[in-house]
Tab-separated table of C-alpha atoms and ligand atoms in Angstrom:
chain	number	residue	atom	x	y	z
A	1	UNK	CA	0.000	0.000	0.000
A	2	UNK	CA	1.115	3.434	-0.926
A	3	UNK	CA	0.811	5.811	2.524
A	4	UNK	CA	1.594	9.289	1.417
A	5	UNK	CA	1.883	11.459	4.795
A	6	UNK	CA	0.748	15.022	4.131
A	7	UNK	CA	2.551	17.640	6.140
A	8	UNK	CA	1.611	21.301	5.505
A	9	UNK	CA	3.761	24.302	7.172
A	10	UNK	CA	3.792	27.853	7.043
A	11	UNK	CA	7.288	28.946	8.908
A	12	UNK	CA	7.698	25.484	10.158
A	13	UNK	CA	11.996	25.932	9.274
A	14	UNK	CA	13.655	24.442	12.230
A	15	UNK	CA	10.456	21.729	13.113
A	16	UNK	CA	11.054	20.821	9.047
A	17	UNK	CA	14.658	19.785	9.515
A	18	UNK	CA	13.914	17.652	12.520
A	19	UNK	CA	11.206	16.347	11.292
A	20	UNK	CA	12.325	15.168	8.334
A	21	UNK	CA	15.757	13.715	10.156
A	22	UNK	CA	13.161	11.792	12.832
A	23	UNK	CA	11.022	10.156	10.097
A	24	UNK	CA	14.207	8.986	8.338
A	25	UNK	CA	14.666	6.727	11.057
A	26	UNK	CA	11.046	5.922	11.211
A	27	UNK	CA	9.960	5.094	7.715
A	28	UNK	CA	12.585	1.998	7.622
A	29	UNK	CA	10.329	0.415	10.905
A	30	UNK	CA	7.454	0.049	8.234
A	31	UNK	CA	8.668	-2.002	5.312
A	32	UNK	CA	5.586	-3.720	4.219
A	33	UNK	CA	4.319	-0.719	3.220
A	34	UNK	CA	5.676	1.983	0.439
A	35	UNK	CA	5.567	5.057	2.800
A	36	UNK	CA	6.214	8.899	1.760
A	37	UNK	CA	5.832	12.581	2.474
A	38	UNK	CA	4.591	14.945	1.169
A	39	UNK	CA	5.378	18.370	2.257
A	40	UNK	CA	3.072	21.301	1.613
A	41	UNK	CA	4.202	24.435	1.956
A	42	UNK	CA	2.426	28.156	1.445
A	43	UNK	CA	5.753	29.950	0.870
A	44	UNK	CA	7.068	30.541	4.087
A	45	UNK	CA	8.904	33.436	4.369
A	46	UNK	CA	11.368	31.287	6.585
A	47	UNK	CA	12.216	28.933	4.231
A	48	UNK	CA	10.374	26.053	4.946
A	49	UNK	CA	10.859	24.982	1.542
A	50	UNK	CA	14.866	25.080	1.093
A	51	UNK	CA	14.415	22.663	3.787
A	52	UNK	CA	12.790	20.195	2.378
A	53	UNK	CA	14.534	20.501	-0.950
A	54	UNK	CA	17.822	20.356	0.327
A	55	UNK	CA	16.648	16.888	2.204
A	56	UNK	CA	15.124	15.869	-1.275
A	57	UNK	CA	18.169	14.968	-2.706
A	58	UNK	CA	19.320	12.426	0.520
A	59	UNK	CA	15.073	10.857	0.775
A	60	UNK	CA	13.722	9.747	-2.487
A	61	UNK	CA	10.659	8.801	-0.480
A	62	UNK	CA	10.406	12.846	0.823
A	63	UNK	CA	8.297	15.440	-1.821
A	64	UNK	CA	7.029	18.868	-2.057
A	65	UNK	CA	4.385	21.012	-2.922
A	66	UNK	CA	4.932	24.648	-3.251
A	67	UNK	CA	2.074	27.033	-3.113
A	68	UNK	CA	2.186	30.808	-3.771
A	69	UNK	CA	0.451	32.268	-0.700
A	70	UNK	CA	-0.791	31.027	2.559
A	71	UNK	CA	-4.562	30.273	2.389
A	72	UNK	CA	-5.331	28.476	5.390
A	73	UNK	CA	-5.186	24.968	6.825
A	74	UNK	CA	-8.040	23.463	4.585
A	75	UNK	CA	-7.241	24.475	1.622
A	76	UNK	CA	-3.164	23.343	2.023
A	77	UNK	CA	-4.671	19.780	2.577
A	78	UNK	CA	-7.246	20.038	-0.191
A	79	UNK	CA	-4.317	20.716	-2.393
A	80	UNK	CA	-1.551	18.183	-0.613
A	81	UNK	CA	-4.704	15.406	-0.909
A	82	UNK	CA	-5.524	15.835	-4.606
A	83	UNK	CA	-1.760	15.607	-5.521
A	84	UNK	CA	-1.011	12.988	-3.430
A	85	UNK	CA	-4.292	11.108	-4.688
A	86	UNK	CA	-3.692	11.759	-8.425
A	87	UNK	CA	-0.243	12.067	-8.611
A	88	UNK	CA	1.390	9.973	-6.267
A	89	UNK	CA	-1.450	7.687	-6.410
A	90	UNK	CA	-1.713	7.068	-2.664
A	91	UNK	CA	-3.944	4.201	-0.732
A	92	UNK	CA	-3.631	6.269	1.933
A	93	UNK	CA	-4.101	9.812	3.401
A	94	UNK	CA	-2.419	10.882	6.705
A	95	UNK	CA	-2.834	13.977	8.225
A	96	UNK	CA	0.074	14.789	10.214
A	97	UNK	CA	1.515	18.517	11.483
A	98	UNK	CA	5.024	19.691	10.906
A	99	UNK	CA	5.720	21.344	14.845
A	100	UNK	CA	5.772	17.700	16.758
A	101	UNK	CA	2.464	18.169	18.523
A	102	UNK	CA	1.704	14.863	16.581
A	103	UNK	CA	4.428	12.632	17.928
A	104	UNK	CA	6.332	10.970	14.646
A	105	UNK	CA	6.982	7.814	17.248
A	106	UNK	CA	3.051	6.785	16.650
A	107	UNK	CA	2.856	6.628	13.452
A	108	UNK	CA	3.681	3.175	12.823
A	109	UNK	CA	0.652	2.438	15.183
A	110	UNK	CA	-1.544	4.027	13.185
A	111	UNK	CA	-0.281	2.498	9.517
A	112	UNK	CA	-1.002	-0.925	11.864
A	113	UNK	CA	-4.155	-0.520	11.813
A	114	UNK	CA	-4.419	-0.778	8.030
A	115	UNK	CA	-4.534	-4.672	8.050
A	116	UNK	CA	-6.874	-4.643	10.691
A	117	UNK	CA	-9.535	-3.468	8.199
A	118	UNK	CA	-10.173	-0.042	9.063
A	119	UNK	CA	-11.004	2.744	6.879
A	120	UNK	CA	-10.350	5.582	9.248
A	121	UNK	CA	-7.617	5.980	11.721
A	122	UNK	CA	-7.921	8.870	14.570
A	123	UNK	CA	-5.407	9.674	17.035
A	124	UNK	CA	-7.516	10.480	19.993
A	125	UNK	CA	-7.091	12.395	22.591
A	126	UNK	CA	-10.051	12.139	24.436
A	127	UNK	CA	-9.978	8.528	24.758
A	128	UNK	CA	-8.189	6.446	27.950
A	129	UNK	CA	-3.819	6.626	27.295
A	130	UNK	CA	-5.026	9.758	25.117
A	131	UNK	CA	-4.163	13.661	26.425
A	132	UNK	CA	-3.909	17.344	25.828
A	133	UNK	CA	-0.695	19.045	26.902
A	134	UNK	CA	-1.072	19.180	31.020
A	135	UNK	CA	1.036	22.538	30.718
A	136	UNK	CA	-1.666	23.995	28.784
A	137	UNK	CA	-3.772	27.045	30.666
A	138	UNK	CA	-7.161	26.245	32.195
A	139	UNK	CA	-8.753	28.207	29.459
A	140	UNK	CA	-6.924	26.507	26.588
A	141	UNK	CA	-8.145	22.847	28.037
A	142	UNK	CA	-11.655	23.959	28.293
A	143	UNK	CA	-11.673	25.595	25.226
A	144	UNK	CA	-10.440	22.597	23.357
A	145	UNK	CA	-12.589	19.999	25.797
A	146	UNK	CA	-16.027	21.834	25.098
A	147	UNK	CA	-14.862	22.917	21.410
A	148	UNK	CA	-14.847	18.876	20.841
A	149	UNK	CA	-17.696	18.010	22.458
A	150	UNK	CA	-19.491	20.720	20.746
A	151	UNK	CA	-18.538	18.692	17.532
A	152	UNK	CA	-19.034	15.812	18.523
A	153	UNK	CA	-22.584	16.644	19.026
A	154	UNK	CA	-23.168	19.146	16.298
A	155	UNK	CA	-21.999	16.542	13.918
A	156	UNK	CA	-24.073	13.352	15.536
A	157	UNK	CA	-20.978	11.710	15.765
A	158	UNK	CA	-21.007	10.607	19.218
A	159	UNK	CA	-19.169	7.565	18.422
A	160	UNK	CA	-15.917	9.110	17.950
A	161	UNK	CA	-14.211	10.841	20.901
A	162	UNK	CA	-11.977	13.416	19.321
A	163	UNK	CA	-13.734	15.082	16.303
A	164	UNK	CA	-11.231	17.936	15.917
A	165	UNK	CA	-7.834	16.555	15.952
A	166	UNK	CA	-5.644	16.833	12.924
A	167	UNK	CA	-3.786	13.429	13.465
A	168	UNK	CA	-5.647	10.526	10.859
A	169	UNK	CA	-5.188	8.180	8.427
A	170	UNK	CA	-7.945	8.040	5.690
A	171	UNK	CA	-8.572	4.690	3.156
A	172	UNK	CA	-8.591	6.396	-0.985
A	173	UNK	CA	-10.412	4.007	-2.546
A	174	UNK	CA	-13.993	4.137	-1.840
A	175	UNK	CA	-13.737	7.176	0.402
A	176	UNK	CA	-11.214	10.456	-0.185
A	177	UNK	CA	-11.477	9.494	-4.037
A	178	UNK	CA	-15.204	10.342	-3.828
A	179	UNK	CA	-14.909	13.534	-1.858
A	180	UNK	CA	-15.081	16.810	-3.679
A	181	UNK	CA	-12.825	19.238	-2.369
A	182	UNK	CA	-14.453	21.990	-4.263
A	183	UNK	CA	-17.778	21.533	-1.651
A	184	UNK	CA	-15.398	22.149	1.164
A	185	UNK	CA	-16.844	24.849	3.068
A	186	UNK	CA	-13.845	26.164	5.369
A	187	UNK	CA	-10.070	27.268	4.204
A	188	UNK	CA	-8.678	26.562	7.686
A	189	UNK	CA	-8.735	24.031	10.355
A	190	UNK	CA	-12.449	23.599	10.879
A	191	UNK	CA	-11.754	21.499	7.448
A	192	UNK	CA	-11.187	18.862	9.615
A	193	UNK	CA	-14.646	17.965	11.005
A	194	UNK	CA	-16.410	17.962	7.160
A	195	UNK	CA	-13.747	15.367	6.415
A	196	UNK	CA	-14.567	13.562	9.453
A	197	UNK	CA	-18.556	13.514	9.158
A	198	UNK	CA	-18.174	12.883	5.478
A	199	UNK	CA	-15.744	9.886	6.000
A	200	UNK	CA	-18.245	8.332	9.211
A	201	UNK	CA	-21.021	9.289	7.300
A	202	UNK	CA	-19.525	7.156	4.048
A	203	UNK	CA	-19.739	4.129	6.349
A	204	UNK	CA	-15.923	4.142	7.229
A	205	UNK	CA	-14.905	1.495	9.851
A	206	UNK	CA	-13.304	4.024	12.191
A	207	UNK	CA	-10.715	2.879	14.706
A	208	UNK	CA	-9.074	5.584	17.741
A	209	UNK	CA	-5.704	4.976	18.807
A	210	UNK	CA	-4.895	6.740	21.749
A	211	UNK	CA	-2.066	9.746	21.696
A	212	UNK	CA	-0.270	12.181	23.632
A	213	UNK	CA	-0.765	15.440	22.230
A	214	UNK	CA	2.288	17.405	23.133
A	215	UNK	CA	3.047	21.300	23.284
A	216	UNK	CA	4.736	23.023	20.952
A	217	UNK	CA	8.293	23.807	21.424
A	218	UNK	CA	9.352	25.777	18.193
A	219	UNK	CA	7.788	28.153	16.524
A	220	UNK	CA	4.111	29.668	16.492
A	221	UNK	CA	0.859	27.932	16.431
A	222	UNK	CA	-1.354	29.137	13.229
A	223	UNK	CA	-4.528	28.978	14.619
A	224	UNK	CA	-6.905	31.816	13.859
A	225	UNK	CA	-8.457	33.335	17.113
A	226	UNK	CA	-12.181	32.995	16.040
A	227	UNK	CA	-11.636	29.143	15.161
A	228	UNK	CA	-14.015	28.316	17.446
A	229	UNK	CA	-17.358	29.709	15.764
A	230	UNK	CA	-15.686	28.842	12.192
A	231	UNK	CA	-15.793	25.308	13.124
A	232	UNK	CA	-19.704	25.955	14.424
A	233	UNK	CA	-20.477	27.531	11.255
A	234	UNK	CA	-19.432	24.529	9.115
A	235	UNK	CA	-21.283	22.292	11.378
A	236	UNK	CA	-24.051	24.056	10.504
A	237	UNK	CA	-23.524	24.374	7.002
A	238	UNK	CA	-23.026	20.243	7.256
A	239	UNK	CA	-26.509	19.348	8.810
A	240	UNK	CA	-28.313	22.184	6.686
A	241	UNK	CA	-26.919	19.289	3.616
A	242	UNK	CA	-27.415	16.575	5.916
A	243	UNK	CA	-30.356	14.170	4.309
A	244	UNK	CA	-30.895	12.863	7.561
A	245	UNK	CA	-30.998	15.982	9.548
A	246	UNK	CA	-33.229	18.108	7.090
A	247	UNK	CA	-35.416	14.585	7.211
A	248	UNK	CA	-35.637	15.162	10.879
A	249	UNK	CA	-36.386	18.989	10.736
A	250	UNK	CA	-39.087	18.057	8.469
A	251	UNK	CA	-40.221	15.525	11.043
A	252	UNK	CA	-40.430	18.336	13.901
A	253	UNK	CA	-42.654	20.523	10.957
A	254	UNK	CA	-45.360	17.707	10.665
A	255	UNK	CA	-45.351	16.525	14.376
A	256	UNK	CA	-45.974	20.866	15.227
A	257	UNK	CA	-48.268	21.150	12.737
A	258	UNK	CA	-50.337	18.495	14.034
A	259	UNK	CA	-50.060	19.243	17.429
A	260	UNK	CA	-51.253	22.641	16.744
A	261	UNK	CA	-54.323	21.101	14.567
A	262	UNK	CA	-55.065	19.211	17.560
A	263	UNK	CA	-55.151	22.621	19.860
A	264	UNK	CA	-57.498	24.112	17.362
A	265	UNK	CA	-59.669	21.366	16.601
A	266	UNK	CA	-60.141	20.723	20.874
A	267	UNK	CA	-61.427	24.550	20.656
A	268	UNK	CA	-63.167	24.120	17.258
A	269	UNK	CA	-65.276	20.462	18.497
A	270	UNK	CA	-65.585	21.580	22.033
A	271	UNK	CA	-67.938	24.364	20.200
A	272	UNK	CA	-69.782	22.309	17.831
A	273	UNK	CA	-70.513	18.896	20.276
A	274	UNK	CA	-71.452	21.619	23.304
A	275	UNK	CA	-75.357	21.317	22.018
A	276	UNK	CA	-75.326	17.451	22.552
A	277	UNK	CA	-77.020	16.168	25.959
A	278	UNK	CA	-73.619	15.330	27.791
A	279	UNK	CA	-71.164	16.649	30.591
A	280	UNK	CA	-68.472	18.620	29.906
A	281	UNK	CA	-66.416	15.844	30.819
A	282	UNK	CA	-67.811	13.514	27.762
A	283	UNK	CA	-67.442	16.697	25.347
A	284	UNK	CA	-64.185	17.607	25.792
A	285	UNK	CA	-63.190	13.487	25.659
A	286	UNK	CA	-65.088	13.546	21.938
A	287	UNK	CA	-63.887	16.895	20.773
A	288	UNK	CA	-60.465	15.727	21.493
A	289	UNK	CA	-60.308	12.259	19.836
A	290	UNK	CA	-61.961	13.956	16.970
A	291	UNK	CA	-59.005	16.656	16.711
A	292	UNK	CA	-56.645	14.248	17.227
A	293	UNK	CA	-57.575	11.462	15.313
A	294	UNK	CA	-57.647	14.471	12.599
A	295	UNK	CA	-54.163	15.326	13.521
A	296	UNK	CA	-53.060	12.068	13.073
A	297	UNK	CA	-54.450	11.916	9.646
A	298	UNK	CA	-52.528	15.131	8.698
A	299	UNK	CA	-49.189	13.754	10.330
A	300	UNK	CA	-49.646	10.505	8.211
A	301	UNK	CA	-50.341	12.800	4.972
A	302	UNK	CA	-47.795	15.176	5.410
A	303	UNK	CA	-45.044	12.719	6.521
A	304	UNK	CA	-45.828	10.484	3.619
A	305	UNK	CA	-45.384	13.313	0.494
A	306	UNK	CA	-43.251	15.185	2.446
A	307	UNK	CA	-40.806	14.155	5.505
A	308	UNK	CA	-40.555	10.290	4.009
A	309	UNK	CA	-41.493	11.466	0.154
A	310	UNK	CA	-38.281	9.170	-0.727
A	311	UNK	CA	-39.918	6.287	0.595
A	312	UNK	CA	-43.543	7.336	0.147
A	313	UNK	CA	-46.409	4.443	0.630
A	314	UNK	CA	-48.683	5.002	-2.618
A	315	UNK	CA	-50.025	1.266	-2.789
A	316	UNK	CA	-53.724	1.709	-1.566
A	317	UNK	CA	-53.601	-1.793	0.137
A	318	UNK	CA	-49.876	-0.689	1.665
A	319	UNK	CA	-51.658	2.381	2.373
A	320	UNK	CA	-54.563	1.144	4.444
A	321	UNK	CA	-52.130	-1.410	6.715
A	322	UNK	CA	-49.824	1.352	7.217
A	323	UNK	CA	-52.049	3.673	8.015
A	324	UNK	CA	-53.525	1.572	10.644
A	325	UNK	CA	-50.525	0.834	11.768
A	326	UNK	CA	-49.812	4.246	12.269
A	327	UNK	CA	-52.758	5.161	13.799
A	328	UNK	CA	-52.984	2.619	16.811
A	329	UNK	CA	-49.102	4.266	17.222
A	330	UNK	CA	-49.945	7.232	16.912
A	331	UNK	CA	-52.490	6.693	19.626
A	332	UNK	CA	-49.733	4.501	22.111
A	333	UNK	CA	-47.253	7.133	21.522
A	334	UNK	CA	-48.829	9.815	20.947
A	335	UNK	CA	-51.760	10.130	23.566
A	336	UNK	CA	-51.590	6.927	25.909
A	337	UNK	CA	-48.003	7.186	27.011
A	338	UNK	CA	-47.790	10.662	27.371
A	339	UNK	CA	-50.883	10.438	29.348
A	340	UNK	CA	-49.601	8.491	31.506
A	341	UNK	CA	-46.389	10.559	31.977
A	342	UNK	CA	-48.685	13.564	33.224
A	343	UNK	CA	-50.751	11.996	34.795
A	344	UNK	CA	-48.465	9.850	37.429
A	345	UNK	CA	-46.085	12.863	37.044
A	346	UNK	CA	-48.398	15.330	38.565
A	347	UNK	CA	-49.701	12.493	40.991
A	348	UNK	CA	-46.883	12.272	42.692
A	349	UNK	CA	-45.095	15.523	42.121
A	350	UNK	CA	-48.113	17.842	41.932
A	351	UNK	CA	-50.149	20.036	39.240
A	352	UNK	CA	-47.803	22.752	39.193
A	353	UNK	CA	-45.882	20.321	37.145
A	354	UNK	CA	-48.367	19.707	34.579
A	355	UNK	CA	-46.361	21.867	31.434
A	356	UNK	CA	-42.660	20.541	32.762
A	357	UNK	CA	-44.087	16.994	32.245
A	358	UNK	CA	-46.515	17.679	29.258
A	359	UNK	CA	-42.832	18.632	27.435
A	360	UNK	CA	-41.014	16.151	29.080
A	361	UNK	CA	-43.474	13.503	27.525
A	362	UNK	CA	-43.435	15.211	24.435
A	363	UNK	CA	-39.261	15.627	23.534
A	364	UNK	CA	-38.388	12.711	26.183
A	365	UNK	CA	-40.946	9.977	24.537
A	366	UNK	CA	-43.204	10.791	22.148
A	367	UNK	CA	-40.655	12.520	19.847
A	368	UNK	CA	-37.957	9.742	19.769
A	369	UNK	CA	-40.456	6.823	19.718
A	370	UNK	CA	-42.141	8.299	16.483
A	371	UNK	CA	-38.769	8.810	14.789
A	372	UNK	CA	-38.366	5.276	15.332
A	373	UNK	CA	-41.396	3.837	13.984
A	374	UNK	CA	-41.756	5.948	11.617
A	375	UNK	CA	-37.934	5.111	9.869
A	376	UNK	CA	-38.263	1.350	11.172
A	377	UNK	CA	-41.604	0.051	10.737
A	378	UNK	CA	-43.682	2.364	8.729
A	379	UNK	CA	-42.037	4.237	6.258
A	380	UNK	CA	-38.947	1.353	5.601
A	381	UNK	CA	-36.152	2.403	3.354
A	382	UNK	CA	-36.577	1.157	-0.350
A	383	UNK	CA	-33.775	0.198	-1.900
A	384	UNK	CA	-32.003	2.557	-3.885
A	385	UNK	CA	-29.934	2.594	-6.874
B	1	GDP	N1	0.555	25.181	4.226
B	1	GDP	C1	-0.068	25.666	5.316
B	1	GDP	N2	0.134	25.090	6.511
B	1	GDP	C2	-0.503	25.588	7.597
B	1	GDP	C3	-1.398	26.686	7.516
B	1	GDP	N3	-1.893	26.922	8.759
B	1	GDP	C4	-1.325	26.012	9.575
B	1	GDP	N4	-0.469	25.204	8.894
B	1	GDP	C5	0.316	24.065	9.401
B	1	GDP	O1	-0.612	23.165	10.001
B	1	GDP	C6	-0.049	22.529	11.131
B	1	GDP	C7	-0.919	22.804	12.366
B	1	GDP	O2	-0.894	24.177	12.658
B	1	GDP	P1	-0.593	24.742	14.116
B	1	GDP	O3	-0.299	26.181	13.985
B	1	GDP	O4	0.443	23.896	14.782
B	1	GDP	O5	-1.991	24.561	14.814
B	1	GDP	P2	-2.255	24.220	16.363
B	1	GDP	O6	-1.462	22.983	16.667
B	1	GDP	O7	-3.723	23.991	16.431
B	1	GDP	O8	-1.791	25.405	17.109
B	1	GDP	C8	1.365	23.069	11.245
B	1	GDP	O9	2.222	22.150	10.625
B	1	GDP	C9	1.283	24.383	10.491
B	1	GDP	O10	2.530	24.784	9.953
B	1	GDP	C10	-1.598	27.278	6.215
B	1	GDP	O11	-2.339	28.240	6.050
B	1	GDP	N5	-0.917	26.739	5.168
B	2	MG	MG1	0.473	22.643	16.276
């Protein structure tokens, strides 16, 4: 397999001499694979580059990739990938930094992992043998603590521990071969969790090996102060192209809408059944199973063409079953259970606590369960081409 490492500096002089001395003694400890490095440098005014030429000419495995003018993290790597992809013709995509915050010593852990079957290779901090520097500043831990978690979440990738590292080893074929670096939607570091949720959300068997993220000893960190609400931004930008996500949002639409039908129509029956010979008690019980048997006819509707149109149910025999189906949920999930909730809720706690567990019901059961018969049992994914 053909690893190409991909090491981008801006005024990364000294760190580039060491580096490249330290990996000449590594590289040798992998020999079943064809390892090299790619350098990509933005110019540096330091003379990053000399550097790494002058080492050219002892390391046939060691290249370069000039660039005119720095332009950020992202786009160094879009660059360094595509050559290293279509020129080099890698297997293999590691992400590595030039100032020894990645420590060179771990790499041959992580090019391990490649017969193990993996697609995706994270160093980790945030997993057990994993750290941050311990000489960091409160404020830089918790910054870099919540900024991950923040991702982690923001990207519904739970399942890996440290979303915004820059230390990984990504499979070609089948993966970085299909991305299109043209879509990328940051030019600096927060490049790092679209490659991640595109690469998890590919289907990539992902595998953390813990690391010790060090300090850095020469030279100045390039991070951008406002880093922090970049990488938010292209979160966002991520779910707002997210199928899944703007499947869910459309979800949360129908399930409001209804809800609100069944407000109204309480109001709207409670008026017209108030004529018939019964107690309040019996009218208000009719007018609302009539609104929200009604609502649950619009959330079927709506969900169908609209929220599930993908998978929509247009066989009229598929359509009565599921329907049904749907309904006697609808009617479990939707009414009985969160009935319950309020019911032993304000037993026990009192009525003051009717609207606390009227929501809790709502976003703690009623919302979840629907997602999940809704996606598993009623509206089933079809196979597509
Ligand atoms: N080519 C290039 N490399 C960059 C750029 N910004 C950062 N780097 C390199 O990316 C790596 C990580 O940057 P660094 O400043 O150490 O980030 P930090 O570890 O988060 O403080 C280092 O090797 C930098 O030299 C850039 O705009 N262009
Ligand atoms: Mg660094």
């Amino acid at each position: 397999m053909k690893i190409v490492i991909i090491i981008p500096t801006y005024n990364e002089r000294k760190n580039t001499r060491e580096m490249i001395s330290t990996l000449a003694e590594i590289i040798p400890l992998i020999p079943k694979h064809d390892v090299e490095v790619l350098y990509v440098d933005d110019s540096s005014p330091d003379g990053t580059a000399l550097e790494v030429e002058k080492a050219m000419r002892l390391y046939p495995w060691l290249h370069l990739l000039g660039g005119s003018q720095k332009q950020g993290l992202g786009v160094a790597y879009a660059r360094g990938m595509t050559y290293a992809m279509k020129k080099m013709h890698a297997d293999w995509l590691m992400e590595f930094d030039a100032d020894f915050q990645h420590p060179p010593r771990d790499i041959p852990r992580m090019i391990e992992q490649i017969d193990r079957g993996f697609d995706y290779i994270i160093a980790s901090r945030y997993i057990p043998g994993g750290s941050i520097p311990g000489a960091w500043s409160f404020d830089r831990k918790f910054l870099s603590v919540v900024g991950n978690l923040v991702g982690r979440v923001g990207l519904l990738t739970l399942g890996v521990h440290d979303v915004t590292g820059g230390f990984k080893l990504s499979r070609v074929k089948g993966f970085m071969d299909q991305f299109d670096f043209s879509a990328l939607y940051s030019k600096s570091f927060a490049y790092k969790v679209q490659l991640l949720h595109y690469m998890v959300q590919k289907g990539a068997r992902v595998k953390e090996l813990p690391f010790h993220f060090s300090p850095r000893t020469e030279g100045k960190s390039k991070i951008i102060k406002n880093e922090m609400q970049e990488t938010i931004r292209v979160i966002f930008l991520i779910q707002l192209h997210n199928p899944a996500t703007i499947k869910f949002f459309k979800f949360g639409v129908v399930g409001g809408f209804g809800f609100v039908i069944n407000y109204l129509g309480l109001i709207y029956f409670n008026k017209t059944y108030s004529g018939l010979p019964f107690p309040i008690g019996v009218i208000n019980f009719l007018a609302n199973a009539t609104a929200a048997e009604i609502s649950i006819i619009s959330n079927f509707i709506f969900n169908n063409l609209w929220t599930f149109s993908q998978d929509k149910i247009s066989r009229v025999s598929q359509l009565i079953s599921k329907f049904l189906a749907f309904n006697f949920s609808s009617v479990l999930g939707g009414i009985l259970v969160p009935s319950l909730i309020i019911g032993l809720g304000t037993q026990v706690f009192g009525d003051r606590y009717r609207t606390l567990f009227l929501v809790l019901a709502v976003f703690g059961f009623t919302v979840p369960y629907n997602w999940f018969i809704y996606n598993k049992f009623i509206w089933q994914k079809k196979p597509r081409a």
